[in-house]
Amino acid sequence: MSDAPPPDADTDPDAVPPAPTGTRGALIRAGLHLFGKTGFAATSTRELAEAAGTNVASIAYHFGGKDGLRRACVEEVARRFQAVLGPDPAPLPDDLPAAAAQARLAFLTTAMIRFLLGRGDGEEVPAFLLREVLGEPALLDIVYDRVIAPRHADLCALWGRASGQDPDSPAVRLGVFAHLGQILYFRLGAAIVTRRMGWDGYGPAEIAAVEARILATLNAALSRGDPP
Amino acid sequence: MSDAPPPDADTDPDAVPPAPTGTRGALIRAGLHLFGKTGFAATSTRELAEAAGTNVASIAYHFGGKDGLRRACVEEVARRFQAVLGPDPAPLPDDLPAAAAQARLAFLTTAMIRFLLGRGDGEEVPAFLLREVLGEPALLDIVYDRVIAPRHADLCALWGRASGQDPDSPAVRLGVFAHLGQILYFRLGAAIVTRRMGWDGYGPAEIAAVEARILATLNAALSRGDPP
DNA sequence: TTGACTTGTTCAATCGTTTGATTGAATTTG
DNA sequence: CAAATTCAATCAAACGATTGAACAAGTCAA
């Protein structure tokens, strides 16, 4: 009933699975777009099929049903994050200097901003993800365990090294969350930001302006460890 | 057919209208909660009526239909923001010192954090609002014009005074957005944040920790104007 | 104080539409 | 040809909206 896809990508943890293709891929892309834009329940299977250029029955065939497509979209989100940030990060070398840690933080920040704000795979990821976070938290586990938690830990290690703080301290963890929150807001609140800025979407110049602003705040926050 | 509520609150711009009561208020509160949690289309009128302790037909009676309830929820969001931040802000006095501007920024930041993260009216506002922003942008206009734009302008004026920059410059505007983005993220991503922090929701101690972190970043960002 | 009438509100029942899922035939692919 | 995939047609369930009856509170004449 739902044994079409060959599942053997979970055994190799370091490999980033390829992007889904064909009708299956088209449906996932349509789901990611429509679920994120309108919501899961608000998107009908007929809309999904039309957006993917196929028939309604394909959803049941490939994913077992509408809910299976949702699950596949969550996994696709995880895959896209892996594709941008690389496979799971290695532990930090002990002799990494603070300046190098700060530079890598800046690099990852820039990569994230360009991924989320620019045209491409990242554009519709946060909206979809947020709907999952706000609604039923069951499916969030997949993304949290496979992407968020290890990435956040990596960023905390870098942040701690760069600022001379304990990477496991609440202050560092909150600092990383607040830092990421800025980036996500520029995507989720794009409608508000671009209107207030007088922009017509995020072009290269606009992305560069956001980058400059967030990197400046990052460096300022890192230089000042907050007093106890 | 839909002339039940007495509309005469728009003429007085400085007054914060009272919170809606009775069945009408219960429906708005149910809408704010369920629309934000599950989504507009995912919430049935029967669920709304049950959550509000009334009958389905009350929705059509008070709001003309499900979409009218959505519109009423948007206006309630605007009202709640006004209730916390006060009526529309006055222009900054010319002789306001930078330190005073920075102090007021910190005060408004704290008020916002407690409003959005603590228990109460603000808790479910961002989720509902974001669903509106991501979906049909038509209803966003109400909130944008009545709340976001004037508030953002006020914050930009304070930010410019505190940091010695032009309050109308893109850098300042982006700085204010990034600053607000941090706060909103702690509400929208609460499921992720609390899990990673090992917290059980946002209690007073947790809110204080978030406050400390965001205020530290704010002060750091204000002290350092970013170089051109 | 009555009783009939009005107004504002809520109720159960019902309507036509749209939903996700299913089915068996048709089509493509190897 | 046979397996994999897509198609048009169809189903029961759930949807938003509507309807006319029912209820509560107030008004006014007698």
Coordinates of C-alpha atoms (C1' of nucleotides) in Angstrom, one line a residue:
Chain A
M1 CA 0.0 0.0 0.0
S2 CA 2.9 2.3 0.8
D3 CA 6.0 0.4 0.0
A4 CA 7.0 2.3 -3.1
P5 CA 10.2 4.2 -1.9
P6 CA 13.4 2.2 -1.3
P7 CA 14.3 3.2 2.3
D8 CA 18.0 2.6 2.9
A9 CA 19.4 6.1 3.6
D10 CA 19.1 5.9 7.4
T11 CA 21.9 3.5 7.8
D12 CA 24.6 5.9 6.6
P13 CA 24.5 8.9 9.0
D14 CA 27.1 11.0 7.2
A15 CA 25.5 11.0 3.8
V16 CA 23.1 13.7 2.8
P17 CA 20.3 11.9 0.9
P18 CA 19.5 13.2 -2.6
A19 CA 16.6 15.5 -3.3
P20 CA 13.4 13.6 -4.1
T21 CA 12.5 13.6 -7.8
G22 CA 9.6 12.8 -10.1
T23 CA 6.0 12.8 -8.9
R24 CA 7.1 12.1 -5.4
G25 CA 9.5 15.1 -5.3
A26 CA 6.9 17.3 -7.0
L27 CA 4.3 16.4 -4.3
I28 CA 6.8 17.1 -1.5
R29 CA 7.7 20.5 -3.0
A30 CA 4.1 21.3 -3.4
G31 CA 3.3 20.3 0.1
L32 CA 6.2 22.3 1.5
H33 CA 5.0 25.3 -0.3
L34 CA 1.3 25.1 0.3
F35 CA 1.4 23.7 3.8
G36 CA 3.7 26.6 4.8
K37 CA 1.7 29.2 3.0
T38 CA -1.9 28.2 3.8
G39 CA -1.6 25.5 6.4
F40 CA -1.9 21.8 6.5
A41 CA -5.7 21.5 6.8
A42 CA -6.3 24.4 4.6
T43 CA -4.6 22.7 1.7
S44 CA -6.7 20.2 -0.1
T45 CA -5.4 17.1 -1.8
R46 CA -6.7 18.4 -5.1
E47 CA -4.7 21.6 -4.8
L48 CA -1.6 19.6 -3.9
A49 CA -2.1 17.3 -6.9
E50 CA -2.6 20.2 -9.3
A51 CA 0.4 22.1 -8.0
A52 CA 2.5 18.9 -8.4
G53 CA 1.0 18.3 -11.9
T54 CA -0.4 14.9 -11.0
N55 CA -3.5 13.2 -9.8
V56 CA -5.0 13.1 -6.3
A57 CA -4.5 9.3 -6.0
S58 CA -0.8 9.8 -6.3
I59 CA -0.7 11.1 -2.8
A60 CA -2.2 7.9 -1.4
Y61 CA 0.1 5.9 -3.6
H62 CA 3.4 7.5 -2.7
F63 CA 2.7 8.5 0.9
G64 CA -0.3 6.5 2.1
G65 CA -2.3 9.7 2.5
K66 CA -2.2 13.4 3.1
D67 CA -0.6 12.9 6.5
G68 CA 2.1 10.8 5.0
L69 CA 2.9 13.6 2.7
R70 CA 3.2 15.9 5.7
R71 CA 5.7 13.5 7.3
A72 CA 7.7 13.4 4.1
C73 CA 7.8 17.2 4.0
V74 CA 9.2 17.2 7.5
E75 CA 12.0 14.9 6.5
E76 CA 12.6 17.0 3.4
V77 CA 13.1 20.0 5.7
A78 CA 15.7 18.0 7.7
R79 CA 17.4 17.0 4.4
R80 CA 17.6 20.6 3.2
F81 CA 19.2 21.8 6.4
Q82 CA 21.7 19.1 6.1
A83 CA 22.4 20.0 2.5
V84 CA 23.2 23.6 3.5
L85 CA 25.0 23.1 6.8
G86 CA 26.8 19.9 5.8
P87 CA 26.6 16.6 7.7
D88 CA 26.6 16.5 11.5
P89 CA 29.3 18.8 12.8
A90 CA 32.4 17.4 14.4
P91 CA 33.4 18.3 18.0
L92 CA 35.5 21.5 18.3
P93 CA 39.2 21.0 18.4
D94 CA 40.6 22.0 21.8
D95 CA 43.1 24.5 20.5
L96 CA 40.6 26.5 18.4
P97 CA 41.3 30.1 19.1
A98 CA 38.4 32.5 20.0
A99 CA 38.9 34.5 16.9
A100 CA 38.5 31.4 14.7
A101 CA 35.4 30.4 16.6
Q102 CA 33.9 33.8 16.1
A103 CA 34.8 33.7 12.4
R104 CA 33.1 30.4 11.9
L105 CA 30.1 31.7 13.7
A106 CA 29.9 34.6 11.3
F107 CA 30.3 32.2 8.4
L108 CA 27.5 29.9 9.5
T109 CA 25.4 33.0 10.2
T110 CA 25.9 34.2 6.7
A111 CA 25.2 30.8 5.2
M112 CA 22.0 30.6 7.1
I113 CA 20.8 34.1 6.1
R114 CA 21.5 33.5 2.4
F115 CA 19.8 30.1 2.6
L116 CA 16.6 31.4 4.3
L117 CA 16.3 34.8 2.7
G118 CA 17.5 34.1 -0.8
R119 CA 15.8 32.3 -3.6
G120 CA 15.9 28.6 -3.4
D121 CA 15.3 25.6 -1.1
G122 CA 15.4 27.5 2.1
E123 CA 12.8 30.1 1.3
E124 CA 9.7 28.1 2.3
V125 CA 11.3 26.0 5.0
P126 CA 10.7 28.2 8.1
A127 CA 7.0 28.8 7.3
F128 CA 6.3 25.1 7.0
L129 CA 8.5 24.4 10.1
L130 CA 6.8 26.9 12.2
R131 CA 3.3 25.5 11.4
E132 CA 4.6 22.2 12.7
V133 CA 6.0 23.8 15.8
L134 CA 2.8 25.6 16.6
G135 CA 0.5 22.7 16.0
E136 CA 1.0 19.1 16.8
P137 CA 4.5 18.7 18.2
A138 CA 4.8 15.1 17.4
L139 CA 6.4 15.6 14.0
L140 CA 8.7 18.2 15.4
D141 CA 10.7 15.5 17.1
I142 CA 12.2 14.4 13.7
V143 CA 13.6 17.8 12.9
Y144 CA 14.6 18.6 16.5
D145 CA 16.6 15.5 17.0
R146 CA 18.2 15.3 13.6
V147 CA 18.8 19.0 12.9
I148 CA 18.1 21.5 15.6
A149 CA 19.7 19.9 18.7
P150 CA 23.1 18.9 17.1
R151 CA 23.3 22.3 15.3
H152 CA 22.4 24.2 18.4
A153 CA 25.0 22.3 20.4
D154 CA 27.6 23.1 17.7
L155 CA 26.7 26.8 17.7
C156 CA 26.9 26.9 21.5
A157 CA 30.3 25.4 21.5
L158 CA 31.5 28.0 19.0
W159 CA 29.7 30.8 21.0
G160 CA 31.3 29.7 24.2
R161 CA 34.7 29.6 22.7
A162 CA 34.3 32.9 21.0
S163 CA 33.0 34.7 24.1
G164 CA 35.0 32.8 26.7
Q165 CA 31.9 31.4 28.4
D166 CA 30.8 28.0 29.4
P167 CA 29.2 26.5 26.2
D168 CA 26.7 24.6 28.3
S169 CA 25.6 27.6 30.3
P170 CA 22.0 28.9 30.0
A171 CA 23.4 32.3 29.0
V172 CA 25.2 30.9 25.9
R173 CA 22.2 28.7 24.9
L174 CA 19.9 31.6 25.1
G175 CA 22.3 33.8 23.2
V176 CA 22.4 31.3 20.4
F177 CA 18.6 31.1 20.3
A178 CA 18.2 34.9 20.3
H179 CA 20.8 35.1 17.5
L180 CA 18.9 32.5 15.4
G181 CA 15.6 34.2 16.2
Q182 CA 16.7 37.4 14.5
I183 CA 17.4 35.5 11.2
L184 CA 14.2 33.5 11.3
Y185 CA 12.2 36.7 11.9
F186 CA 13.5 38.3 8.7
R187 CA 12.0 35.3 6.8
L188 CA 8.8 34.8 8.7
G189 CA 8.1 38.5 9.0
A190 CA 9.2 39.3 5.5
A191 CA 5.9 40.8 4.6
I192 CA 6.2 43.3 7.4
V193 CA 9.9 44.0 7.0
T194 CA 9.9 44.6 3.3
R195 CA 6.9 46.9 3.6
R196 CA 8.4 49.0 6.3
M197 CA 11.8 49.1 4.6
G198 CA 10.2 50.0 1.3
W199 CA 11.8 46.9 -0.3
D200 CA 10.4 44.7 -3.1
G201 CA 11.4 41.4 -1.6
Y202 CA 14.9 40.2 -0.6
G203 CA 17.4 40.9 -3.4
P204 CA 21.2 40.6 -3.0
A205 CA 21.5 44.2 -1.8
E206 CA 18.7 43.7 0.8
I207 CA 20.2 40.4 2.0
A208 CA 23.6 42.1 2.4
A209 CA 22.0 44.8 4.5
V210 CA 20.4 42.2 6.8
E211 CA 23.7 40.3 7.0
A212 CA 25.6 43.4 8.0
R213 CA 23.1 44.2 10.7
I214 CA 23.0 40.7 12.2
L215 CA 26.8 40.2 12.1
A216 CA 27.3 43.6 13.8
T217 CA 24.9 42.5 16.6
L218 CA 26.6 39.1 16.8
N219 CA 30.1 40.6 17.2
A220 CA 28.8 43.1 19.7
A221 CA 27.1 40.4 21.8
L222 CA 30.2 38.2 21.7
S223 CA 32.6 40.9 22.8
R224 CA 30.5 41.6 25.8
G225 CA 29.9 38.7 28.0
D226 CA 27.0 39.8 30.1
P227 CA 27.8 40.4 33.7
P228 CA 26.5 37.9 36.3
Chain B
M1 CA -28.3 40.8 9.8
S2 CA -25.0 41.7 11.4
D3 CA -25.6 45.0 13.1
A4 CA -25.4 43.8 16.6
P5 CA -22.2 45.6 18.0
P6 CA -22.4 49.4 18.5
P7 CA -19.4 50.7 16.5
D8 CA -18.4 54.1 17.9
A9 CA -14.9 53.5 19.2
D10 CA -13.0 54.4 16.0
T11 CA -13.7 58.1 16.4
D12 CA -11.6 58.4 19.6
P13 CA -8.1 57.4 18.6
D14 CA -6.5 57.8 22.1
A15 CA -8.9 55.5 23.9
V16 CA -8.1 51.8 24.3
P17 CA -11.4 49.9 23.7
P18 CA -12.5 47.5 26.5
A19 CA -12.0 43.8 26.1
P20 CA -15.0 42.1 24.5
T21 CA -17.2 40.2 26.8
G22 CA -20.0 37.7 26.8
T23 CA -20.5 35.2 24.0
R24 CA -18.9 37.6 21.6
G25 CA -15.7 37.8 23.7
A26 CA -15.7 34.1 24.3
L27 CA -15.8 33.4 20.6
I28 CA -13.0 35.9 19.9
R29 CA -10.9 34.3 22.6
A30 CA -11.6 30.8 21.3
G31 CA -10.7 32.0 17.8
L32 CA -7.5 33.6 18.9
H33 CA -6.5 30.4 20.6
L34 CA -7.6 27.8 18.0
F35 CA -6.7 29.8 14.9
G36 CA -3.2 30.3 16.3
K37 CA -2.8 26.8 17.4
T38 CA -4.3 24.8 14.6
G39 CA -4.9 27.3 11.8
F40 CA -7.9 29.1 10.4
A41 CA -9.1 26.4 8.0
A42 CA -8.2 23.6 10.4
T43 CA -10.6 25.0 13.0
S44 CA -14.2 24.1 12.5
T45 CA -17.1 26.4 13.5
R46 CA -18.3 23.6 15.7
E47 CA -15.0 23.5 17.6
L48 CA -15.1 27.2 18.0
A49 CA -18.6 27.2 19.3
E50 CA -17.8 24.4 21.8
A51 CA -14.7 26.1 23.0
A52 CA -16.7 29.3 23.5
G53 CA -19.5 27.4 25.2
T54 CA -22.1 28.4 22.7
N55 CA -23.9 27.4 19.5
V56 CA -22.5 27.4 15.9
A57 CA -25.1 29.9 14.8
S58 CA -23.7 32.5 17.2
I59 CA -20.7 32.9 15.0
A60 CA -22.9 34.0 12.1
Y61 CA -25.0 36.1 14.4
H62 CA -22.1 38.1 15.9
F63 CA -19.6 38.2 13.1
G64 CA -21.5 37.3 10.0
G65 CA -19.6 34.1 9.5
K66 CA -16.3 32.4 10.3
D67 CA -14.3 35.0 8.3
G68 CA -15.9 37.8 10.3
L69 CA -14.7 36.1 13.5
R70 CA -11.2 36.0 12.0
R71 CA -11.4 39.7 11.3
A72 CA -12.6 40.4 14.9
C73 CA -9.6 38.4 16.2
V74 CA -7.2 40.6 14.2
E75 CA -8.8 43.7 15.8
E76 CA -8.5 42.1 19.2
V77 CA -4.8 41.6 18.6
A78 CA -4.5 45.2 17.8
R79 CA -6.4 46.1 21.0
R80 CA -4.2 43.9 23.2
F81 CA -1.1 45.5 21.9
Q82 CA -2.5 48.9 22.6
A83 CA -3.5 47.8 26.1
V84 CA 0.1 46.8 26.9
L85 CA 2.0 49.5 25.1
G86 CA -0.4 52.3 25.8
P87 CA -2.1 54.5 23.2
D88 CA -0.2 55.8 20.2
P89 CA 3.2 57.1 21.2
A90 CA 3.9 60.8 21.2
P91 CA 6.9 62.2 19.2
L92 CA 10.2 62.2 21.1
P93 CA 11.1 65.5 22.8
D94 CA 14.1 67.1 21.2
D95 CA 16.1 67.3 24.3
L96 CA 15.8 63.6 25.3
P97 CA 19.3 62.4 26.3
A98 CA 20.7 59.2 24.7
A99 CA 20.7 57.5 28.1
A100 CA 17.1 58.2 28.6
A101 CA 16.2 56.8 25.2
Q102 CA 18.2 53.7 25.9
A103 CA 16.4 53.3 29.2
R104 CA 13.0 53.6 27.6
L105 CA 14.0 51.1 25.0
A106 CA 14.9 48.7 27.7
F107 CA 11.6 49.4 29.5
L108 CA 9.6 48.7 26.4
T109 CA 11.6 45.6 25.7
T110 CA 10.9 44.2 29.1
A111 CA 7.2 45.0 28.8
M112 CA 7.0 43.2 25.5
I113 CA 8.9 40.2 26.8
R114 CA 6.6 39.8 29.8
F115 CA 3.5 40.4 27.7
L116 CA 4.5 37.8 25.1
L117 CA 6.2 35.2 27.3
G118 CA 4.2 35.4 30.5
R119 CA 0.7 34.0 31.2
G120 CA -2.0 36.3 29.9
D121 CA -3.4 38.1 26.9
G122 CA -0.1 38.1 24.9
E123 CA 0.6 34.4 25.1
E124 CA -1.4 33.4 22.0
V125 CA -1.1 36.6 20.0
P126 CA 2.1 36.0 18.0
A127 CA 1.0 32.5 16.8
F128 CA -2.3 33.9 15.5
L129 CA -0.6 37.0 14.0
L130 CA 2.0 35.0 12.2
R131 CA -0.5 32.8 10.6
E132 CA -2.1 35.9 9.2
V133 CA 1.2 37.2 8.0
L134 CA 2.1 34.0 6.3
G135 CA -1.3 33.5 4.7
E136 CA -3.6 36.1 3.2
P137 CA -1.9 39.5 3.7
A138 CA -5.1 41.5 3.4
L139 CA -6.0 41.3 7.1
L140 CA -2.4 42.1 8.0
D141 CA -3.0 45.7 6.9
I142 CA -5.2 46.4 10.0
V143 CA -2.5 45.3 12.4
Y144 CA 0.3 46.8 10.4
D145 CA -1.2 50.3 10.1
R146 CA -2.6 50.5 13.6
V147 CA 0.1 48.8 15.6
I148 CA 3.3 47.8 13.9
A149 CA 4.1 50.9 11.8
P150 CA 3.6 53.5 14.6
R151 CA 5.4 51.3 17.2
H152 CA 8.2 50.6 14.9
A153 CA 8.7 54.2 14.1
D154 CA 8.7 55.0 17.8
L155 CA 11.3 52.4 18.5
C156 CA 13.4 53.6 15.6
A157 CA 13.3 57.2 17.1
L158 CA 14.5 55.8 20.4
W159 CA 17.1 53.6 18.9
G160 CA 18.5 56.4 16.8
R161 CA 18.7 58.7 19.8
A162 CA 20.3 56.1 21.9
S163 CA 22.9 55.1 19.4
G164 CA 23.5 58.5 17.8
Q165 CA 22.3 57.3 14.4
D166 CA 19.7 58.6 11.9
P167 CA 16.4 57.2 13.1
D168 CA 15.2 56.8 9.5
S169 CA 18.3 55.0 8.3
P170 CA 17.9 51.4 7.1
A171 CA 20.5 50.3 9.7
V172 CA 18.3 51.5 12.5
R173 CA 15.2 50.1 11.1
L174 CA 16.8 46.7 10.6
G175 CA 18.2 46.9 14.1
V176 CA 14.8 47.4 15.6
F177 CA 13.4 44.5 13.5
A178 CA 16.2 42.2 14.5
H179 CA 15.7 43.1 18.1
L180 CA 12.0 42.4 18.0
G181 CA 12.7 39.2 16.1
Q182 CA 14.5 37.8 19.1
I183 CA 11.6 38.4 21.4
L184 CA 9.1 36.9 19.0
Y185 CA 11.2 33.9 18.5
F186 CA 11.2 33.0 22.2
R187 CA 7.4 32.8 22.0
L188 CA 7.0 31.2 18.6
G189 CA 9.8 28.7 19.1
A190 CA 8.9 28.1 22.8
A191 CA 8.5 24.4 22.1
I192 CA 12.1 24.2 20.9
V193 CA 13.6 26.6 23.4
T194 CA 12.1 25.1 26.5
R195 CA 13.1 21.6 25.4
R196 CA 16.7 22.5 24.7
M197 CA 16.9 24.5 28.0
G198 CA 15.3 21.8 30.0
W199 CA 12.6 24.2 31.1
D200 CA 9.0 23.4 31.8
G201 CA 7.4 26.4 30.1
Y202 CA 8.2 30.1 30.9
G203 CA 8.0 30.8 34.6
P204 CA 9.2 34.0 36.2
A205 CA 12.8 32.8 36.5
E206 CA 12.9 31.7 32.9
I207 CA 11.4 35.0 31.7
A208 CA 14.0 36.8 33.8
A209 CA 16.8 34.9 32.1
V210 CA 15.5 35.7 28.6
E211 CA 15.1 39.3 29.6
A212 CA 18.7 39.5 30.8
R213 CA 20.0 37.9 27.6
I214 CA 18.0 40.2 25.3
L215 CA 18.8 43.4 27.2
A216 CA 22.5 42.5 27.2
T217 CA 22.3 42.2 23.4
L218 CA 20.4 45.4 23.1
N219 CA 22.9 47.4 25.1
A220 CA 25.8 45.8 23.2
A221 CA 24.2 46.7 19.9
L222 CA 23.4 50.2 20.9
S223 CA 26.9 51.0 22.2
R224 CA 28.4 49.9 18.9
G225 CA 27.1 51.7 15.9
D226 CA 28.1 49.5 13.0
P227 CA 30.7 51.0 10.7
P228 CA 29.6 51.9 7.1
Chain C
dT1 C1' -49.8 43.6 38.6
dT2 C1' -51.0 41.7 34.5
dG3 C1' -50.7 40.3 29.4
dA4 C1' -49.2 41.1 24.7
dC5 C1' -45.6 42.7 21.9
dT6 C1' -40.7 43.8 20.7
dT7 C1' -35.8 43.1 20.7
dG8 C1' -31.6 40.6 21.3
dT9 C1' -29.6 36.0 21.6
dT10 C1' -29.1 31.0 21.4
dC11 C1' -30.7 26.6 20.0
dA12 C1' -31.3 22.0 17.1
dA13 C1' -32.0 20.7 12.5
dT14 C1' -31.0 20.8 7.8
dC15 C1' -28.9 22.3 3.1
dG16 C1' -25.6 22.0 -0.6
dT17 C1' -20.6 21.8 -1.0
dT18 C1' -16.1 20.2 -0.4
dT19 C1' -13.1 17.2 1.8
dG20 C1' -9.7 12.8 2.0
dA21 C1' -9.8 8.4 0.6
dT22 C1' -10.8 4.5 -2.5
dT23 C1' -11.4 1.9 -6.7
dG24 C1' -10.8 -0.4 -11.0
dA25 C1' -9.4 0.9 -15.6
dA26 C1' -5.9 3.1 -18.4
dT27 C1' -1.2 4.3 -19.2
dT28 C1' 3.7 4.2 -18.9
dT29 C1' 8.0 1.8 -18.0
dG30 C1' 11.4 -1.9 -18.0
Chain D
dC1 C1' 3.9 -9.2 -21.1
dA2 C1' 4.2 -7.7 -16.2
dA3 C1' 5.1 -4.4 -12.8
dA4 C1' 4.8 0.4 -11.5
dT5 C1' 2.4 4.4 -11.8
dT6 C1' -1.4 7.6 -13.0
dC7 C1' -6.0 8.5 -14.2
dA8 C1' -11.4 9.7 -13.9
dA9 C1' -15.2 8.5 -11.1
dT10 C1' -17.2 7.7 -6.8
dC11 C1' -18.0 7.4 -1.6
dA12 C1' -19.1 8.6 3.2
dA13 C1' -17.9 12.1 6.3
dA14 C1' -17.3 16.8 7.7
dC15 C1' -17.6 21.4 6.5
dG16 C1' -19.8 26.5 6.7
dA17 C1' -24.0 28.5 6.4
dT18 C1' -28.8 29.0 7.0
dT19 C1' -33.4 28.5 9.0
dG20 C1' -37.3 28.9 12.0
dA21 C1' -38.4 27.9 16.7
dA22 C1' -37.3 28.9 21.6
dC23 C1' -35.8 31.7 25.3
dA24 C1' -34.7 35.9 28.2
dA25 C1' -35.3 40.6 29.2
dG26 C1' -37.4 44.9 28.5
dT27 C1' -41.5 48.2 27.1
dC28 C1' -46.0 49.8 27.3
dA29 C1' -51.1 49.9 27.6
dA30 C1' -54.8 48.7 30.5

